[in-house]
Amino acid sequence: MAEPKKLHIAMFPWLAFGHLIPFLELGKLIARKGHHISFISTPRNIERLPKIPPDLAPSITFVKLPLPHVENLPENAEATTDVPHHIVPYLKKSHDGLQQPLSHFLETSAPHWIIHDFAPHWLPPIATKLGISRAFVSIFSASTWCFFNPCPRSHDPSTRTEPEHFTVPPKWVPFPTKVAYRLFEAKKIFDNHKEDNASGVSDFFRLEMVLPGIEAWAVKTCMEVEGEWLKLLGELYDDIPVIPVGLLPPRPKQEGGDNNKDSTWDTTGDWLDKQEKGSVVYIALGSETQPSQQDFTELALVEVPEVFLERTGGRGIVWTDWAPQLRILAHESVGGFLTHCGWSSVTEALQFGRALVLLPFLTDTGLMARFLEEREAGVQVPRNEEDGSFTRESVAKTLKLVIKDVEGKIYRDNAKEMASIFGDMDLQSTYIDKFVEFLENQRHANKGTLS
């Protein structure tokens, strides 16, 4: 049987590192199967990505498209981490200005596939005209997509018109679940939805435009973790192949490569080496989260780092810049992780069996917190149901329960058990094999012999 010919696959993630990093990880795994990747983003974002392993460098080309200037977007702001939340719509408006340069790249380089995110609502007619197959990649869990279900033909959106409607599982979920919003989370979503969108295009409109015509919906998950949700997603979108690509767990030794950012490990690694096994709680809220001043105060992070370190003696460390999260989580001194519940951060933590203290902030993370509580892999910090506020006492009590108390052993045990799935590289590789096989076969069926 003849070997499949090499595919040229373009990848175009949204301008957020919570999207860029999983897209890059997927690109590296596809490249290891013998195909060429063109990874498309802006110059500054590409410069901030982890270095590619030398053996993969010939198979991955970084395509830098300068981000058009728009009013109200700060200079050098190229990712959501560079701007406060209310400025993100201007980033989306600037991103929409990439339509012409991306179109030019696709026309001149003629990839077989473009694997893209939710944002480029203008991409489908371009790809269709050029005969380029499209696959949509979701960096969110299958359970999150099923809860939102932006497919209008599969439900009546008018049934969810108030925040309270989002505090219970939707009617199209046929099995028992706790995956739903808390009232304060639902209110925040509604408040954000009422705000004017400076980009002129809502996220739901973007999804409604990019989903029709895709030849695959790739989801960052696996059957062992979200089997019933994947089945439901496939039923809701029965005209689109829904394909799990695995959890895309990165490997600790690959994080950063030769990147200068690895120098931060000298400080954090030396400190961790001096701590007892399982005694450290790692606290990180992701690159997109912007807690209020009160939230920072309650987490004891509002103090000047020097004061914090003086007060805690050698018992704590504050790192205000980029941190080598994967290497920290892999260290044996870490016994738990206080997390904002981003799917990628959760994946990294459970890869090493770290029990979770859940403190969600952003749109999808409340649903992820419920999913993890349902699996008893972590506990959410108690919060005021109306405004979402929490206290330092509630944080301390939850940390003690999850990390130390006898009553919290079930969460520690379940997290360790989940490591057998999240950390099983062979298992996760089988999902990549099937996805790549789909890309090869589908392209062959659509276009005949690859050129």
Short mmCIF file of C-alpha atoms in Angstrom, two decimals:
data_model
loop_
_atom_site.label_atom_id
_atom_site.label_comp_id
_atom_site.label_asym_id
_atom_site.label_seq_id
_atom_site.Cartn_x
_atom_site.Cartn_y
_atom_site.Cartn_z
CA MET A 1 0.00 0.00 0.00
CA ALA A 2 1.41 3.38 -0.99
CA GLU A 3 2.42 5.78 1.76
CA PRO A 4 0.12 8.83 2.11
CA LYS A 5 1.64 11.88 0.52
CA LYS A 6 2.69 14.73 2.73
CA LEU A 7 -0.02 17.24 3.57
CA HIS A 8 0.53 20.96 3.91
CA ILE A 9 -1.61 22.14 6.82
CA ALA A 10 -2.07 25.78 7.80
CA MET A 11 -2.99 26.53 11.42
CA PHE A 12 -4.64 29.81 12.43
CA PRO A 13 -5.43 30.14 16.18
CA TRP A 14 -7.10 33.07 17.92
CA LEU A 15 -4.79 35.65 19.50
CA ALA A 16 -4.74 34.22 23.02
CA PHE A 17 -2.03 32.01 24.47
CA GLY A 18 -4.68 29.68 25.84
CA HIS A 19 -5.42 29.00 22.15
CA LEU A 20 -1.95 29.45 20.63
CA ILE A 21 -0.21 26.89 22.86
CA PRO A 22 -2.69 24.00 22.29
CA PHE A 23 -2.74 24.75 18.55
CA LEU A 24 1.06 24.61 18.52
CA GLU A 25 1.08 21.36 20.47
CA LEU A 26 -1.36 19.86 17.97
CA GLY A 27 0.76 21.17 15.10
CA LYS A 28 3.88 19.53 16.52
CA LEU A 29 2.10 16.20 16.87
CA ILE A 30 0.82 16.35 13.28
CA ALA A 31 4.29 17.30 12.06
CA ARG A 32 5.68 14.20 13.76
CA LYS A 33 3.41 12.17 11.47
CA GLY A 34 5.28 13.46 8.43
CA HIS A 35 3.21 16.48 7.39
CA HIS A 36 4.22 20.13 7.03
CA ILE A 37 2.70 22.82 9.25
CA SER A 38 2.41 26.53 8.50
CA PHE A 39 1.64 28.13 11.87
CA ILE A 40 0.09 31.55 11.33
CA SER A 41 -0.01 34.36 13.87
CA THR A 42 1.42 37.80 14.54
CA PRO A 43 5.16 38.51 14.91
CA ARG A 44 5.17 39.20 18.65
CA ASN A 45 3.01 36.19 19.47
CA ILE A 46 5.24 33.88 17.48
CA GLU A 47 8.32 35.26 19.21
CA ARG A 48 6.76 34.43 22.60
CA LEU A 49 5.92 30.82 21.75
CA PRO A 50 8.04 27.95 23.09
CA LYS A 51 10.88 26.93 20.82
CA ILE A 52 10.30 24.03 18.44
CA PRO A 53 12.39 20.89 19.06
CA PRO A 54 15.27 20.80 16.53
CA ASP A 55 14.05 17.60 14.90
CA LEU A 56 10.71 19.26 14.08
CA ALA A 57 12.05 22.62 12.91
CA PRO A 58 12.15 21.64 9.19
CA SER A 59 8.48 20.57 9.36
CA ILE A 60 7.02 23.71 10.95
CA THR A 61 7.08 27.13 9.32
CA PHE A 62 6.02 30.18 11.31
CA VAL A 63 4.10 32.68 9.21
CA LYS A 64 4.13 36.18 10.69
CA LEU A 65 1.24 38.41 9.67
CA PRO A 66 1.55 41.96 11.07
CA LEU A 67 -1.51 42.94 13.08
CA PRO A 68 -3.28 45.98 11.57
CA HIS A 69 -3.52 49.03 13.78
CA VAL A 70 -6.94 49.99 15.11
CA GLU A 71 -7.90 52.84 17.36
CA ASN A 72 -7.94 52.09 21.11
CA LEU A 73 -5.66 49.07 20.76
CA PRO A 74 -2.36 49.75 22.54
CA GLU A 75 0.87 49.55 20.57
CA ASN A 76 2.45 46.07 20.58
CA ALA A 77 -0.77 44.51 21.88
CA GLU A 78 -1.10 41.29 19.90
CA ALA A 79 -2.71 38.89 22.39
CA THR A 80 -5.44 38.98 24.99
CA THR A 81 -2.81 38.87 27.72
CA ASP A 82 -1.58 42.28 26.53
CA VAL A 83 -4.87 44.12 27.15
CA PRO A 84 -7.61 44.40 29.79
CA HIS A 85 -10.83 42.53 29.12
CA HIS A 86 -12.77 45.53 27.82
CA ILE A 87 -10.13 46.11 25.12
CA VAL A 88 -10.35 42.56 23.69
CA PRO A 89 -13.10 43.56 21.18
CA TYR A 90 -10.59 45.97 19.60
CA LEU A 91 -8.15 43.08 19.32
CA LYS A 92 -10.84 41.11 17.49
CA LYS A 93 -11.40 44.08 15.17
CA SER A 94 -7.68 44.17 14.44
CA HIS A 95 -7.67 40.40 13.94
CA ASP A 96 -10.40 40.81 11.32
CA GLY A 97 -7.94 43.03 9.45
CA LEU A 98 -5.84 39.92 8.80
CA GLN A 99 -8.34 38.79 6.17
CA GLN A 100 -6.42 40.14 3.19
CA PRO A 101 -2.90 39.00 4.21
CA LEU A 102 -4.16 35.56 5.21
CA SER A 103 -6.03 35.26 1.93
CA HIS A 104 -2.83 36.15 0.07
CA PHE A 105 -0.85 33.54 2.00
CA LEU A 106 -3.41 30.82 1.35
CA GLU A 107 -3.56 31.69 -2.34
CA THR A 108 0.22 31.64 -2.80
CA SER A 109 1.05 28.65 -0.59
CA ALA A 110 -2.00 26.45 -1.40
CA PRO A 111 -2.25 24.31 1.77
CA HIS A 112 -4.45 21.23 1.67
CA TRP A 113 -6.09 22.08 5.01
CA ILE A 114 -6.53 25.08 7.24
CA ILE A 115 -7.15 24.28 10.90
CA HIS A 116 -8.69 27.35 12.47
CA ASP A 117 -10.31 28.86 15.56
CA PHE A 118 -13.68 30.55 16.18
CA ALA A 119 -12.70 34.13 15.28
CA PRO A 120 -12.23 34.35 11.44
CA HIS A 121 -15.89 34.54 10.40
CA TRP A 122 -14.69 35.74 6.97
CA LEU A 123 -12.54 32.66 6.27
CA PRO A 124 -15.06 30.12 4.84
CA PRO A 125 -15.65 31.77 1.43
CA ILE A 126 -11.91 32.30 1.01
CA ALA A 127 -11.10 28.65 1.70
CA THR A 128 -13.97 27.47 -0.50
CA LYS A 129 -12.82 29.57 -3.43
CA LEU A 130 -9.28 28.22 -3.11
CA GLY A 131 -10.38 24.59 -2.61
CA ILE A 132 -8.84 24.37 0.86
CA SER A 133 -10.47 21.98 3.34
CA ARG A 134 -11.31 23.38 6.78
CA ALA A 135 -11.19 21.88 10.25
CA PHE A 136 -12.33 23.72 13.37
CA VAL A 137 -10.34 23.08 16.54
CA SER A 138 -11.93 23.61 19.95
CA ILE A 139 -9.61 24.26 22.85
CA PHE A 140 -12.66 24.01 25.12
CA SER A 141 -14.05 20.75 26.49
CA ALA A 142 -16.89 18.85 24.85
CA SER A 143 -19.07 19.46 27.92
CA THR A 144 -18.66 23.23 27.51
CA TRP A 145 -19.75 23.09 23.87
CA CYS A 146 -22.74 20.93 24.68
CA PHE A 147 -23.84 23.37 27.39
CA PHE A 148 -23.65 26.40 25.09
CA ASN A 149 -24.75 24.53 21.95
CA PRO A 150 -24.57 27.40 19.42
CA CYS A 151 -26.30 25.26 16.79
CA PRO A 152 -29.71 26.97 16.34
CA ARG A 153 -31.37 24.02 14.61
CA SER A 154 -30.89 21.70 17.58
CA HIS A 155 -32.62 23.84 20.20
CA ASP A 156 -34.72 26.91 20.75
CA PRO A 157 -32.39 29.71 21.98
CA SER A 158 -35.39 31.66 23.25
CA THR A 159 -35.72 29.20 26.14
CA ARG A 160 -32.64 30.71 27.84
CA THR A 161 -33.31 34.42 28.18
CA GLU A 162 -32.47 35.04 31.86
CA PRO A 163 -29.34 34.34 33.94
CA GLU A 164 -31.26 31.82 36.04
CA HIS A 165 -31.83 29.70 32.93
CA PHE A 166 -28.08 29.03 32.78
CA THR A 167 -27.87 27.78 36.36
CA VAL A 168 -29.34 24.41 35.44
CA PRO A 169 -28.25 21.88 32.80
CA PRO A 170 -29.92 22.54 29.41
CA LYS A 171 -32.84 20.37 28.35
CA TRP A 172 -30.90 18.76 25.48
CA VAL A 173 -28.48 17.06 27.89
CA PRO A 174 -30.09 13.62 28.42
CA PHE A 175 -28.00 12.45 31.38
CA PRO A 176 -27.60 13.74 34.98
CA THR A 177 -24.89 16.37 35.37
CA LYS A 178 -23.78 19.25 37.58
CA VAL A 179 -22.34 21.18 34.62
CA ALA A 180 -24.10 24.55 34.79
CA TYR A 181 -23.31 28.08 35.88
CA ARG A 182 -23.51 29.55 39.33
CA LEU A 183 -25.80 32.58 39.47
CA PHE A 184 -22.98 35.13 39.74
CA GLU A 185 -21.28 33.59 36.71
CA ALA A 186 -24.46 33.67 34.63
CA LYS A 187 -25.07 37.30 35.59
CA LYS A 188 -21.57 38.23 34.51
CA ILE A 189 -22.07 36.58 31.13
CA PHE A 190 -25.30 38.50 30.62
CA ASP A 191 -23.65 41.77 31.65
CA ASN A 192 -20.81 41.21 29.20
CA HIS A 193 -23.26 40.31 26.47
CA LYS A 194 -25.04 43.63 26.93
CA GLU A 195 -21.82 45.60 26.37
CA ASP A 196 -21.22 47.08 22.94
CA ASN A 197 -18.86 44.93 20.92
CA ALA A 198 -16.28 47.22 19.37
CA SER A 199 -15.40 44.58 16.78
CA GLY A 200 -18.91 44.84 15.35
CA VAL A 201 -19.29 41.05 15.41
CA SER A 202 -20.38 38.83 18.31
CA ASP A 203 -18.61 35.60 19.18
CA PHE A 204 -21.79 33.63 18.47
CA PHE A 205 -21.98 35.18 15.01
CA ARG A 206 -18.37 34.20 14.40
CA LEU A 207 -19.19 30.61 15.34
CA GLU A 208 -22.31 30.58 13.20
CA MET A 209 -20.19 31.60 10.23
CA VAL A 210 -17.18 29.28 10.72
CA LEU A 211 -18.97 26.04 11.61
CA PRO A 212 -20.97 25.45 8.38
CA GLY A 213 -18.82 23.77 5.76
CA ILE A 214 -16.11 22.48 8.07
CA GLU A 215 -15.06 18.92 7.34
CA ALA A 216 -14.08 18.15 10.93
CA TRP A 217 -14.64 19.48 14.43
CA ALA A 218 -11.56 18.57 16.46
CA VAL A 219 -12.03 18.71 20.24
CA LYS A 220 -9.24 18.80 22.84
CA THR A 221 -10.50 15.87 24.87
CA CYS A 222 -10.76 12.08 24.85
CA MET A 223 -13.43 9.42 25.22
CA GLU A 224 -12.01 8.22 28.54
CA VAL A 225 -12.75 11.64 30.09
CA GLU A 226 -15.76 12.96 28.15
CA GLY A 227 -17.27 9.99 26.33
CA GLU A 228 -20.94 10.85 26.95
CA TRP A 229 -20.37 14.53 26.12
CA LEU A 230 -18.57 13.69 22.87
CA LYS A 231 -21.42 11.40 21.88
CA LEU A 232 -23.92 14.18 22.59
CA LEU A 233 -21.87 16.76 20.66
CA GLY A 234 -21.84 14.41 17.69
CA GLU A 235 -25.63 14.09 17.90
CA LEU A 236 -26.15 17.85 18.13
CA TYR A 237 -23.96 18.38 15.07
CA ASP A 238 -24.77 15.21 13.17
CA ASP A 239 -23.62 16.65 9.83
CA ILE A 240 -20.08 17.34 11.09
CA PRO A 241 -17.55 14.67 12.11
CA VAL A 242 -16.67 15.38 15.77
CA ILE A 243 -13.18 14.03 16.39
CA PRO A 244 -11.38 14.00 19.77
CA VAL A 245 -7.69 14.79 19.31
CA GLY A 246 -6.72 13.81 22.82
CA LEU A 247 -5.84 16.08 25.71
CA LEU A 248 -2.65 17.37 24.06
CA PRO A 249 -0.59 17.08 27.26
CA PRO A 250 2.81 18.74 26.71
CA ARG A 251 5.95 17.00 27.87
CA PRO A 252 7.88 18.71 30.69
CA LYS A 253 11.27 18.30 29.04
CA GLN A 254 9.98 20.04 25.91
CA GLU A 255 8.58 23.12 27.67
CA GLY A 256 10.44 26.17 26.44
CA GLY A 257 13.22 24.22 24.69
CA ASP A 258 16.12 26.66 24.35
CA ASN A 259 13.83 29.56 25.23
CA ASN A 260 15.42 32.12 27.55
CA LYS A 261 12.32 31.87 29.72
CA ASP A 262 13.76 28.63 31.09
CA SER A 263 16.16 30.71 33.18
CA THR A 264 13.24 31.30 35.56
CA TRP A 265 13.52 27.68 36.56
CA ASP A 266 16.79 28.46 38.35
CA THR A 267 14.85 30.36 41.02
CA THR A 268 11.62 28.38 41.22
CA GLY A 269 13.32 25.01 40.84
CA ASP A 270 15.90 25.69 43.56
CA TRP A 271 13.14 26.77 45.96
CA LEU A 272 10.97 23.74 45.19
CA ASP A 273 13.91 21.38 45.73
CA LYS A 274 14.10 22.55 49.36
CA GLN A 275 10.45 21.79 50.14
CA GLU A 276 8.97 18.56 51.45
CA LYS A 277 7.22 16.22 49.06
CA GLY A 278 3.59 17.23 48.46
CA SER A 279 3.82 20.27 50.75
CA VAL A 280 3.55 23.09 48.17
CA VAL A 281 0.40 24.65 46.74
CA TYR A 282 0.93 26.17 43.31
CA ILE A 283 -1.35 29.15 42.61
CA ALA A 284 -1.79 30.42 39.05
CA LEU A 285 -4.77 32.06 37.41
CA GLY A 286 -3.78 31.87 33.75
CA SER A 287 -2.72 34.53 31.27
CA GLU A 288 -6.26 35.77 30.55
CA THR A 289 -7.70 36.14 34.06
CA GLN A 290 -7.88 39.62 35.53
CA PRO A 291 -9.10 39.34 39.14
CA SER A 292 -10.38 42.40 40.97
CA GLN A 293 -8.28 44.18 43.57
CA GLN A 294 -10.41 42.58 46.27
CA ASP A 295 -9.75 39.12 44.83
CA PHE A 296 -6.02 39.76 44.86
CA THR A 297 -6.23 40.94 48.46
CA GLU A 298 -8.03 37.80 49.55
CA LEU A 299 -5.45 35.66 47.80
CA ALA A 300 -2.70 37.63 49.61
CA LEU A 301 -1.09 38.49 46.28
CA VAL A 302 -1.75 42.21 46.41
CA GLU A 303 1.22 42.84 48.69
CA VAL A 304 4.56 43.92 47.34
CA PRO A 305 6.50 40.68 46.74
CA GLU A 306 9.35 41.73 49.05
CA VAL A 307 6.86 42.28 51.89
CA PHE A 308 5.16 38.97 51.20
CA LEU A 309 8.46 37.10 51.26
CA GLU A 310 9.54 38.86 54.46
CA ARG A 311 6.24 37.97 56.13
CA THR A 312 6.32 34.32 55.07
CA GLY A 313 10.00 33.68 55.76
CA GLY A 314 11.09 30.99 53.31
CA ARG A 315 7.65 29.42 53.15
CA GLY A 316 6.41 31.09 49.97
CA ILE A 317 7.53 32.55 46.70
CA VAL A 318 5.87 35.08 44.40
CA TRP A 319 6.71 35.13 40.71
CA THR A 320 5.34 38.15 38.86
CA ASP A 321 6.56 37.21 35.37
CA TRP A 322 6.15 34.15 33.15
CA ALA A 323 6.45 30.93 35.15
CA PRO A 324 7.43 27.45 33.90
CA GLN A 325 4.08 26.01 34.96
CA LEU A 326 4.50 22.51 33.59
CA ARG A 327 7.84 22.00 35.32
CA ILE A 328 6.42 23.35 38.57
CA LEU A 329 3.43 21.01 38.43
CA ALA A 330 5.74 18.09 37.65
CA HIS A 331 7.86 18.72 40.75
CA GLU A 332 7.29 16.22 43.57
CA SER A 333 7.06 18.96 46.21
CA VAL A 334 3.80 20.23 44.68
CA GLY A 335 0.78 18.70 46.39
CA GLY A 336 -2.01 20.76 44.86
CA PHE A 337 -2.97 23.46 42.39
CA LEU A 338 -5.23 26.47 42.95
CA THR A 339 -6.40 27.12 39.41
CA HIS A 340 -8.72 29.35 37.38
CA CYS A 341 -9.92 26.09 35.71
CA GLY A 342 -8.66 26.73 32.20
CA TRP A 343 -8.85 23.42 30.31
CA SER A 344 -5.15 23.49 29.37
CA SER A 345 -4.02 24.23 32.93
CA VAL A 346 -6.30 21.47 34.23
CA THR A 347 -4.82 19.08 31.70
CA GLU A 348 -1.29 19.92 32.84
CA ALA A 349 -2.17 19.47 36.52
CA LEU A 350 -4.01 16.16 36.14
CA GLN A 351 -1.21 14.88 33.94
CA PHE A 352 0.74 14.69 37.23
CA GLY A 353 -2.21 13.82 39.46
CA ARG A 354 -2.33 17.15 41.29
CA ALA A 355 -5.51 17.71 43.31
CA LEU A 356 -7.31 20.93 42.40
CA VAL A 357 -8.65 23.92 44.29
CA LEU A 358 -11.07 25.55 41.86
CA LEU A 359 -11.43 29.32 41.48
CA PRO A 360 -12.98 30.03 38.06
CA PHE A 361 -13.26 33.54 36.57
CA LEU A 362 -13.75 33.46 32.80
CA THR A 363 -16.61 32.38 30.54
CA ASP A 364 -15.98 28.64 30.23
CA THR A 365 -14.12 28.04 33.48
CA GLY A 366 -17.21 27.95 35.68
CA LEU A 367 -18.50 25.03 33.65
CA MET A 368 -15.11 23.33 33.89
CA ALA A 369 -15.17 23.75 37.68
CA ARG A 370 -18.54 21.97 37.85
CA PHE A 371 -17.21 19.20 35.58
CA LEU A 372 -14.20 18.67 37.86
CA GLU A 373 -16.33 18.76 40.99
CA GLU A 374 -18.57 16.14 39.40
CA ARG A 375 -15.50 13.96 38.89
CA GLU A 376 -14.37 14.73 42.47
CA ALA A 377 -10.93 15.81 41.28
CA GLY A 378 -11.16 19.12 43.14
CA VAL A 379 -13.26 21.48 45.24
CA GLN A 380 -14.40 24.99 44.42
CA VAL A 381 -13.63 27.82 46.82
CA PRO A 382 -16.99 28.89 48.38
CA ARG A 383 -18.21 32.20 46.94
CA ASN A 384 -21.07 34.64 47.38
CA GLU A 385 -23.83 33.52 45.04
CA GLU A 386 -24.77 37.06 44.04
CA ASP A 387 -21.40 38.69 43.30
CA GLY A 388 -18.88 35.82 43.32
CA SER A 389 -16.77 37.29 46.11
CA PHE A 390 -14.74 35.03 48.39
CA THR A 391 -12.71 35.38 51.56
CA ARG A 392 -9.19 34.45 52.54
CA GLU A 393 -10.69 32.18 55.18
CA SER A 394 -12.66 30.24 52.57
CA VAL A 395 -9.55 29.90 50.42
CA ALA A 396 -7.50 28.61 53.36
CA LYS A 397 -10.20 26.16 54.43
CA THR A 398 -10.55 24.75 50.90
CA LEU A 399 -6.80 24.45 50.47
CA LYS A 400 -6.52 22.55 53.74
CA LEU A 401 -9.37 20.22 52.76
CA VAL A 402 -7.97 19.37 49.34
CA ILE A 403 -4.28 19.19 50.22
CA LYS A 404 -4.13 17.93 53.82
CA ASP A 405 -7.35 16.85 55.53
CA VAL A 406 -8.40 13.21 55.75
CA GLU A 407 -11.80 14.20 54.32
CA GLY A 408 -10.03 15.47 51.19
CA LYS A 409 -8.28 12.19 50.44
CA ILE A 410 -10.92 11.31 47.85
CA TYR A 411 -9.93 14.33 45.76
CA ARG A 412 -6.25 13.53 45.99
CA ASP A 413 -6.88 9.89 45.09
CA ASN A 414 -9.16 10.74 42.16
CA ALA A 415 -6.66 13.25 40.78
CA LYS A 416 -3.92 10.60 40.92
CA GLU A 417 -6.22 8.12 39.22
CA MET A 418 -6.96 10.60 36.43
CA ALA A 419 -3.21 10.91 35.80
CA SER A 420 -3.40 7.42 34.30
CA ILE A 421 -5.44 8.99 31.48
CA PHE A 422 -4.17 12.57 31.29
CA GLY A 423 -0.54 11.47 31.54
CA ASP A 424 -0.77 8.42 29.26
CA MET A 425 1.14 9.66 26.21
CA ASP A 426 0.56 6.42 24.30
CA LEU A 427 -3.20 6.69 24.79
CA GLN A 428 -3.25 10.34 23.74
CA SER A 429 -1.12 9.53 20.68
CA THR A 430 -3.78 7.15 19.40
CA TYR A 431 -6.18 10.09 19.08
CA ILE A 432 -3.65 12.05 17.04
CA ASP A 433 -3.12 9.00 14.82
CA LYS A 434 -6.84 8.80 14.10
CA PHE A 435 -7.15 12.54 13.46
CA VAL A 436 -4.21 12.59 11.06
CA GLU A 437 -5.58 9.53 9.30
CA PHE A 438 -8.87 11.41 8.87
CA LEU A 439 -7.07 14.43 7.40
CA GLU A 440 -5.21 12.19 4.96
CA ASN A 441 -8.22 10.13 3.90
CA GLN A 442 -10.66 13.03 3.70
CA ARG A 443 -8.34 15.08 1.57
CA HIS A 444 -7.71 12.11 -0.70
CA ALA A 445 -11.45 11.50 -1.06
CA ASN A 446 -12.18 15.14 -1.84
CA LYS A 447 -9.31 15.84 -4.20
CA GLY A 448 -8.08 12.54 -5.46
CA THR A 449 -4.32 12.03 -5.53
CA LEU A 450 -2.51 14.69 -3.54
CA SER A 451 -0.16 16.93 -5.44
#
